[in-house]
């Protein structure tokens, strides 16, 4: 058996062999250089070469004799091109000046005769230059000849036909120049300029001729289309890259102009008969684009198919549009775009067929862009009700949405959404059949099926909402309808959250198993070099695998959840018009989302539903406060009911992943309550104290203690400060010291029992209860005893923290000491700063920055040491 070395050993062998090959190549190159040097003619005083020494390897060429220096290379082609270009430009400027200005006493006729002789010489010169292999010079002379022919045309117009119409003469001259330069380029095929110039001149005869004749816009469109067809033929079969690129640019410009002309005439037609002629122009353009796509390669074929599809839709839809009212124009174009899907049955090249499908998708997308603003108006319209809460139920659904939208013009928008939703829903349910039909042109996968289902659900939901708005249903009906829709979406989200629905496995397997195993051979009508196989004969193979049973929620379920949340927000705003509707809707939303959270299984979806239920419950509590006639600060304590429920619910859920989101949602409600109570200090102190109680209740659980314990301490201390400030207490130490002393004793006992306990937990609340209120009072105290006593106390606390390596006393005492010192020294600093020159503080700051920058690394190391030291403290 043949030994197969391990990969590492084989790699080492390959490296050694490659190194040997490189060495051998270097030896051969050295020998060749020596041989070349030996064959060069030698000067009389040049040293004679001798035979190379024998041996395993060859020595460098210097060992056998001096190698003559290589000849100095000629000027690079870039310099040559620059010189030729400058020379051609100078000659061109001279020719223009000779023709347009005067040359002595010679008239325009004489100058035209001389110019004609020079042009003939310039046209003949490239042939002679090409024979001498001076191709670059020949190109420069040909460019000069091109400019001279344009000047000749001007001279002929000025001498022979001065009274002729400028547009007509330009059209004829363009045709003559196109023929001249085409013949010239074909005769001298080594020149690159003449044929692209001929293609450029081809663009103008028909367009300028139609313009000169005063033809209507439709005739101009036909002229543009004919020119674009010629450009397309040249782009497909032209010789040379420059010719094809020039023709491609002309095709893009002239074809786009022709399509826009036909589309504009079709859209402005007053009757179906008036739209027939523009439609004929567009249909001809579609046929021409499809014919070009049949022969074009790759992406160009796909672009041609897309243009053909769009032009066909514009042609047929334009005729049908003129026969229906204005509100139904978009559905007409939508139906024509959907009709393009029949291309899956046509014998088209694969890329061209994909282009037609892209055109269909573009028409559908444009229809949705027209219809979706109405859905946005339905969802966002109720925002205006926030300014007039419980002002009374409006007359109808439109009254709640405002009159900014022209609903009569959107009468067909629900139909557009429903048609597209129905198509996507049918594709979602009959996915294996769709996969077999689309296999000739594309192989859609499972993600495409998910997108189709999600799109069908979203568009169907939007169609129902928009239909209710356009029909102007009564307000109670609209509220009930949106509530039912939210409930239905929640049901879909719950049912689809645990995995894919039954029957999706077969569809996924069919989508995953589509292959090109039966692709047909090439067709007979292909472009040069081989044709793309007819897509209609491709085979389909359905695999046995699939994504059946794939875990996690489907795209349909996620979409349903997002729509349910968005619809619930809009519904909640809509219900603000009437008090009874608000209670009914918010209560229903709370129950629906809570029930959905209990029934669903995935954690993320369950958390979203639970948080939404908490939000609706908080809003319902606020409505109760509004019904009781409470002021905002009086309603703040009532809003803490929901946070209290979330704390109890979190204790019930324990380590469930949804517990934390639910408690955080309740915390947001507590923040709202604090914000409402902020204008009234007594109520703010009460709310802060109640929030501290809730945080302390959460801190009972070990998993919440590290965060909730600190939060409870901060809330209690803050509530104490606010209460003292509200009571206008001038000596807060009388109230804080009785709290601080027992708190510090309890902290010391805890530290004795648990030496690893944090100093922030043991001493932080007690120290903060006195130090910070005293600091706030001392900051505005003009006398010296309070700042002195507070500074001494802070100094003692800081020293004790440093001695016993306790982080909380060290940082709290140091911060208070620094602030007290700053307060006491501030007047003197201001006085000194006023006495110093204006330039001195910036200079000192600059020196400080320079010093810090110069010792940046050392300062960084010191900061890291300080951070590590503080981190080691308890």
Coordinates of N, CA and C in Angstrom, one line a residue, residues 206-355:
X206 N -32.0 60.5 -36.2 CA -33.4 60.3 -36.1 C -34.0 61.3 -35.1
X207 N -33.3 61.5 -34.0 CA -33.9 62.4 -32.9 C -33.9 63.8 -33.4
X208 N -32.8 64.3 -34.0 CA -32.8 65.7 -34.5 C -33.7 65.9 -35.7
X209 N -33.8 64.8 -36.5 CA -34.8 64.9 -37.7 C -36.2 65.0 -37.2
X210 N -36.6 64.2 -36.2 CA -38.0 64.4 -35.7 C -38.2 65.7 -35.0
X211 N -37.2 66.2 -34.3 CA -37.3 67.5 -33.7 C -37.4 68.6 -34.7
X212 N -36.6 68.5 -35.7 CA -36.6 69.5 -36.8 C -38.0 69.6 -37.5
X213 N -38.6 68.4 -37.7 CA -39.9 68.3 -38.4 C -41.0 68.8 -37.5
X214 N -40.8 69.1 -36.2 CA -41.9 69.4 -35.3 C -42.8 68.3 -35.0
X215 N -42.3 67.1 -35.0 CA -43.1 65.9 -34.8 C -43.6 65.9 -33.3
X216 N -44.8 65.2 -33.1 CA -45.3 65.1 -31.7 C -44.4 64.3 -30.9
X217 N -44.7 64.3 -29.6 CA -43.8 63.6 -28.6 C -43.8 62.1 -28.9
X218 N -44.9 61.5 -29.4 CA -44.9 60.1 -29.6 C -44.0 59.7 -30.8
X219 N -43.9 60.5 -31.8 CA -43.0 60.3 -32.9 C -41.5 60.4 -32.4
X220 N -41.3 61.4 -31.6 CA -40.0 61.5 -31.0 C -39.6 60.3 -30.2
X221 N -40.6 59.7 -29.5 CA -40.4 58.5 -28.8 C -40.0 57.3 -29.7
X222 N -40.7 57.2 -30.8 CA -40.3 56.2 -31.8 C -38.9 56.4 -32.3
X223 N -38.5 57.6 -32.6 CA -37.2 57.9 -33.0 C -36.2 57.5 -32.0
X224 N -36.4 57.8 -30.7 CA -35.6 57.4 -29.6 C -35.5 55.9 -29.5
X225 N -36.6 55.2 -29.7 CA -36.6 53.7 -29.6 C -35.9 53.1 -30.7
X226 N -36.0 53.6 -32.0 CA -35.3 53.1 -33.1 C -33.8 53.3 -32.9
X227 N -33.4 54.4 -32.4 CA -32.0 54.6 -32.1 C -31.5 53.7 -31.0
X228 N -32.3 53.4 -30.0 CA -31.9 52.5 -28.9 C -31.8 51.1 -29.4
X229 N -32.7 50.7 -30.4 CA -32.6 49.3 -31.0 C -31.3 49.2 -31.7
X230 N -30.9 50.2 -32.5 CA -29.6 50.2 -33.2 C -28.5 50.1 -32.2
X231 N -28.5 50.9 -31.2 CA -27.5 50.8 -30.1 C -27.4 49.4 -29.5
X232 N -28.6 48.8 -29.3 CA -28.6 47.4 -28.7 C -27.9 46.4 -29.7
X233 N -28.2 46.6 -30.9 CA -27.6 45.7 -31.9 C -26.1 45.8 -32.0
X234 N -25.7 47.1 -31.9 CA -24.2 47.4 -31.9 C -23.6 46.8 -30.7
X235 N -24.3 47.0 -29.5 CA -23.7 46.5 -28.2 C -23.6 45.0 -28.2
X236 N -24.5 44.3 -28.9 CA -24.4 42.9 -28.9 C -23.4 42.3 -30.0
X237 N -23.3 43.0 -31.1 CA -22.5 42.4 -32.2 C -21.4 43.4 -32.6
X238 N -21.2 44.5 -31.9 CA -20.2 45.4 -32.3 C -18.8 44.9 -32.1
X239 N -17.8 45.5 -32.8 CA -16.4 45.0 -32.7 C -15.6 46.0 -31.8
X240 N -15.1 45.4 -30.8 CA -14.2 46.2 -29.9 C -15.0 46.7 -28.6
X241 N -14.2 46.8 -27.6 CA -14.8 47.2 -26.3 C -15.3 48.6 -26.3
X242 N -14.6 49.5 -27.0 CA -15.0 50.9 -27.0 C -16.3 51.0 -27.8
X243 N -16.5 50.3 -28.9 CA -17.7 50.4 -29.6 C -18.9 49.9 -28.8
X244 N -18.7 48.8 -28.1 CA -19.8 48.2 -27.3 C -20.1 49.1 -26.1
X245 N -19.1 49.7 -25.5 CA -19.4 50.6 -24.3 C -20.1 51.8 -24.8
X246 N -19.7 52.4 -25.9 CA -20.4 53.6 -26.4 C -21.8 53.3 -26.8
X247 N -22.0 52.1 -27.4 CA -23.4 51.7 -27.8 C -24.2 51.4 -26.6
X248 N -23.6 50.8 -25.5 CA -24.3 50.6 -24.3 C -24.8 51.8 -23.6
X249 N -23.9 52.9 -23.6 CA -24.3 54.1 -23.0 C -25.5 54.8 -23.8
X250 N -25.3 54.7 -25.1 CA -26.4 55.2 -26.0 C -27.7 54.5 -25.8
X251 N -27.6 53.2 -25.6 CA -28.8 52.4 -25.4 C -29.5 52.8 -24.1
X252 N -28.7 53.0 -23.1 CA -29.2 53.4 -21.8 C -29.9 54.7 -21.8
X253 N -29.3 55.7 -22.5 CA -29.8 57.0 -22.5 C -31.1 57.1 -23.5
X254 N -30.9 56.6 -24.7 CA -32.0 56.7 -25.6 C -33.2 55.8 -25.3
X255 N -32.9 54.6 -24.8 CA -33.9 53.7 -24.3 C -34.7 54.2 -23.2
X256 N -34.0 54.8 -22.2 CA -34.7 55.4 -21.0 C -35.6 56.6 -21.5
X257 N -35.1 57.4 -22.4 CA -35.9 58.5 -22.9 C -37.1 58.0 -23.7
X258 N -36.9 57.0 -24.5 CA -38.1 56.4 -25.2 C -39.1 55.9 -24.2
X259 N -38.7 55.1 -23.2 CA -39.7 54.6 -22.3 C -40.4 55.7 -21.5
X260 N -39.6 56.7 -21.1 CA -40.3 57.8 -20.3 C -41.2 58.5 -21.2
X261 N -40.9 58.7 -22.5 CA -41.8 59.4 -23.4 C -43.1 58.6 -23.5
X262 N -43.0 57.3 -23.8 CA -44.2 56.4 -23.9 C -45.0 56.4 -22.6
X263 N -44.3 56.3 -21.5 CA -45.0 56.3 -20.2 C -45.8 57.6 -19.9
X264 N -45.1 58.7 -20.2 CA -45.8 60.0 -20.0 C -47.0 60.1 -20.9
X265 N -46.9 59.7 -22.2 CA -48.1 59.8 -23.1 C -49.2 58.8 -22.6
X266 N -48.8 57.7 -22.1 CA -49.8 56.7 -21.6 C -50.5 57.2 -20.4
X267 N -49.8 57.9 -19.5 CA -50.4 58.3 -18.2 C -51.3 59.5 -18.5
X268 N -51.0 60.3 -19.5 CA -51.8 61.5 -19.8 C -53.0 61.2 -20.8
X269 N -53.1 60.0 -21.2 CA -54.2 59.7 -22.2 C -55.5 59.8 -21.5
X270 N -56.5 60.4 -22.2 CA -57.8 60.6 -21.6 C -58.8 59.4 -21.8
X271 N -58.4 58.5 -22.8 CA -59.3 57.4 -23.1 C -58.5 56.2 -23.4
X272 N -59.1 55.0 -23.4 CA -58.3 53.8 -23.8 C -57.8 53.9 -25.2
X273 N -58.6 54.5 -26.1 CA -58.1 54.6 -27.5 C -56.9 55.5 -27.5
X274 N -56.9 56.5 -26.7 CA -55.7 57.4 -26.7 C -54.5 56.8 -26.1
X275 N -54.6 55.8 -25.3 CA -53.5 55.1 -24.7 C -53.0 53.9 -25.5
X276 N -53.6 53.7 -26.7 CA -53.2 52.5 -27.5 C -51.9 52.8 -28.2
X277 N -51.7 54.0 -28.8 CA -50.5 54.3 -29.5 C -49.3 54.3 -28.5
X278 N -49.4 55.0 -27.4 CA -48.3 54.9 -26.4 C -48.0 53.5 -26.0
X279 N -49.1 52.7 -25.8 CA -48.9 51.4 -25.4 C -48.2 50.6 -26.5
X280 N -48.5 50.9 -27.7 CA -47.8 50.2 -28.8 C -46.3 50.5 -28.8
X281 N -46.0 51.7 -28.5 CA -44.6 52.1 -28.4 C -43.9 51.3 -27.2
X282 N -44.6 51.3 -26.1 CA -44.1 50.5 -24.9 C -44.0 49.1 -25.2
X283 N -44.9 48.5 -25.9 CA -44.9 47.1 -26.2 C -43.7 46.8 -27.1
X284 N -43.5 47.6 -28.1 CA -42.4 47.4 -29.0 C -41.1 47.5 -28.2
X285 N -41.0 48.5 -27.3 CA -39.8 48.5 -26.5 C -39.6 47.3 -25.6
X286 N -40.7 46.7 -25.1 CA -40.7 45.5 -24.4 C -40.2 44.3 -25.2
X287 N -40.7 44.2 -26.4 CA -40.2 43.1 -27.3 C -38.7 43.3 -27.6
X288 N -38.3 44.5 -27.9 CA -36.9 44.8 -28.2 C -36.0 44.4 -27.0
X289 N -36.5 44.8 -25.8 CA -35.7 44.5 -24.6 C -35.6 43.0 -24.4
X290 N -36.7 42.3 -24.6 CA -36.7 40.9 -24.4 C -35.8 40.2 -25.4
X291 N -35.9 40.7 -26.7 CA -35.0 40.1 -27.7 C -33.5 40.3 -27.3
X292 N -33.2 41.5 -26.9 CA -31.8 41.7 -26.4 C -31.5 40.9 -25.2
X293 N -32.4 40.7 -24.3 CA -32.1 39.9 -23.1 C -31.9 38.4 -23.5
X294 N -32.5 38.0 -24.6 CA -32.3 36.6 -25.0 C -30.9 36.4 -25.5
X295 N -30.2 37.4 -26.0 CA -28.9 37.2 -26.5 C -27.8 37.8 -25.5
X296 N -28.2 38.7 -24.6 CA -27.2 39.3 -23.8 C -26.7 38.4 -22.7
X297 N -25.5 38.6 -22.2 CA -24.9 37.7 -21.2 C -25.3 38.2 -19.7
X298 N -25.4 37.3 -18.8 CA -25.5 37.5 -17.4 C -26.4 38.6 -17.0
X299 N -25.9 39.5 -16.2 CA -26.7 40.6 -15.6 C -27.4 41.5 -16.6
X300 N -26.8 41.6 -17.8 CA -27.5 42.4 -18.8 C -28.8 41.8 -19.3
X301 N -28.8 40.4 -19.4 CA -30.0 39.8 -19.7 C -31.1 39.9 -18.7
X302 N -30.7 39.9 -17.4 CA -31.6 40.1 -16.3 C -32.2 41.5 -16.3
X303 N -31.3 42.5 -16.6 CA -31.8 43.9 -16.7 C -32.7 44.0 -17.9
X304 N -32.4 43.4 -19.0 CA -33.3 43.5 -20.2 C -34.7 42.9 -19.9
X305 N -34.7 41.7 -19.2 CA -35.9 41.1 -18.8 C -36.8 42.0 -17.9
X306 N -36.1 42.7 -17.0 CA -36.8 43.6 -16.1 C -37.4 44.7 -16.8
X307 N -36.6 45.3 -17.8 CA -37.2 46.4 -18.6 C -38.3 46.0 -19.4
X308 N -38.2 44.8 -20.0 CA -39.3 44.3 -20.8 C -40.6 44.1 -20.0
X309 N -40.4 43.5 -18.8 CA -41.6 43.3 -18.0 C -42.3 44.7 -17.6
X310 N -41.5 45.6 -17.2 CA -42.0 46.9 -16.8 C -42.7 47.6 -17.9
X311 N -42.0 47.6 -19.1 CA -42.6 48.2 -20.3 C -44.0 47.6 -20.7
X312 N -44.0 46.3 -20.6 CA -45.3 45.6 -20.9 C -46.4 45.9 -19.9
X313 N -46.1 46.0 -18.6 CA -47.0 46.4 -17.6 C -47.5 47.9 -17.9
X314 N -46.6 48.8 -18.2 CA -47.0 50.1 -18.5 C -47.9 50.2 -19.7
X315 N -47.6 49.4 -20.8 CA -48.4 49.4 -22.0 C -49.8 48.9 -21.8
X316 N -49.9 47.7 -21.2 CA -51.3 47.1 -21.0 C -52.0 47.9 -19.9
X317 N -51.3 48.2 -18.8 CA -51.9 48.9 -17.7 C -52.4 50.3 -18.1
X318 N -51.7 51.0 -19.0 CA -52.1 52.3 -19.4 C -53.4 52.3 -20.2
X319 N -53.6 51.3 -21.0 CA -54.9 51.2 -21.7 C -56.0 50.9 -20.7
X320 N -55.8 50.0 -19.8 CA -56.8 49.6 -18.8 C -57.1 50.8 -17.8
X321 N -56.0 51.5 -17.5 CA -56.1 52.6 -16.5 C -57.1 53.7 -17.0
X322 N -57.0 53.9 -18.3 CA -57.9 55.0 -18.9 C -59.4 54.6 -18.8
X323 N -59.7 53.4 -18.6 CA -61.1 52.9 -18.6 C -61.7 52.8 -17.2
X324 N -60.9 53.1 -16.1 CA -61.4 53.0 -14.7 C -61.2 54.3 -14.0
X325 N -62.0 54.5 -12.9 CA -61.8 55.8 -12.1 C -60.4 55.9 -11.6
X326 N -60.1 57.1 -11.1 CA -58.7 57.4 -10.7 C -58.3 56.6 -9.5
X327 N -59.2 56.3 -8.6 CA -58.8 55.6 -7.4 C -58.4 54.1 -7.7
X328 N -58.7 53.6 -8.9 CA -58.5 52.2 -9.2 C -57.3 52.1 -10.2
X329 N -56.6 53.1 -10.4 CA -55.5 53.0 -11.4 C -54.4 52.0 -10.9
X330 N -54.0 52.1 -9.6 CA -52.9 51.3 -9.1 C -53.3 49.8 -9.1
X331 N -54.6 49.4 -8.7 CA -54.9 48.0 -8.8 C -54.8 47.5 -10.2
X332 N -55.1 48.3 -11.2 CA -54.9 47.8 -12.6 C -53.5 47.5 -12.9
X333 N -52.6 48.4 -12.6 CA -51.2 48.1 -12.8 C -50.7 46.9 -11.9
X334 N -51.3 46.7 -10.7 CA -50.9 45.6 -9.9 C -51.3 44.3 -10.6
X335 N -52.5 44.2 -11.1 CA -52.9 43.0 -11.8 C -52.1 42.7 -13.0
X336 N -51.7 43.7 -13.7 CA -50.8 43.5 -14.9 C -49.4 43.0 -14.4
X337 N -48.9 43.5 -13.3 CA -47.7 43.0 -12.7 C -47.7 41.6 -12.3
X338 N -48.9 41.2 -11.6 CA -49.0 39.8 -11.2 C -49.1 38.9 -12.4
X339 N -49.6 39.4 -13.5 CA -49.7 38.6 -14.7 C -48.4 38.2 -15.2
X340 N -47.3 39.0 -14.9 CA -46.0 38.6 -15.4 C -45.5 37.4 -14.7
X341 N -46.1 36.9 -13.6 CA -45.7 35.7 -13.0 C -45.8 34.5 -13.9
X342 N -46.7 34.6 -14.9 CA -46.8 33.5 -15.8 C -45.6 33.2 -16.6
X343 N -44.5 34.0 -16.5 CA -43.3 33.8 -17.2 C -42.7 32.5 -16.8
X344 N -43.1 31.9 -15.6 CA -42.5 30.7 -15.2 C -42.9 29.5 -16.2
X345 N -43.9 29.8 -16.9 CA -44.3 28.8 -17.9 C -43.7 29.0 -19.3
X346 N -43.0 30.1 -19.5 CA -42.5 30.5 -20.8 C -41.1 29.9 -21.0
X347 N -40.7 29.7 -22.2 CA -39.4 29.2 -22.6 C -38.4 30.3 -22.7
X348 N -38.0 30.9 -21.6 CA -37.1 32.0 -21.6 C -35.8 31.6 -21.0
X349 N -34.7 32.3 -21.4 CA -33.4 32.0 -20.7 C -33.6 32.3 -19.2
X350 N -32.8 31.7 -18.4 CA -33.0 31.7 -17.0 C -32.8 33.2 -16.5
X351 N -31.8 33.9 -16.9 CA -31.5 35.2 -16.4 C -32.6 36.2 -16.9
X352 N -33.0 36.0 -18.1 CA -34.1 36.9 -18.6 C -35.4 36.7 -17.9
X353 N -35.7 35.4 -17.6 CA -36.9 35.2 -16.9 C -36.8 35.7 -15.5
X354 N -35.7 35.7 -14.9 CA -35.5 36.3 -13.5 C -35.8 37.8 -13.6
X355 N -35.3 38.4 -14.7 CA -35.6 39.8 -14.8 C -37.0 40.2 -14.9

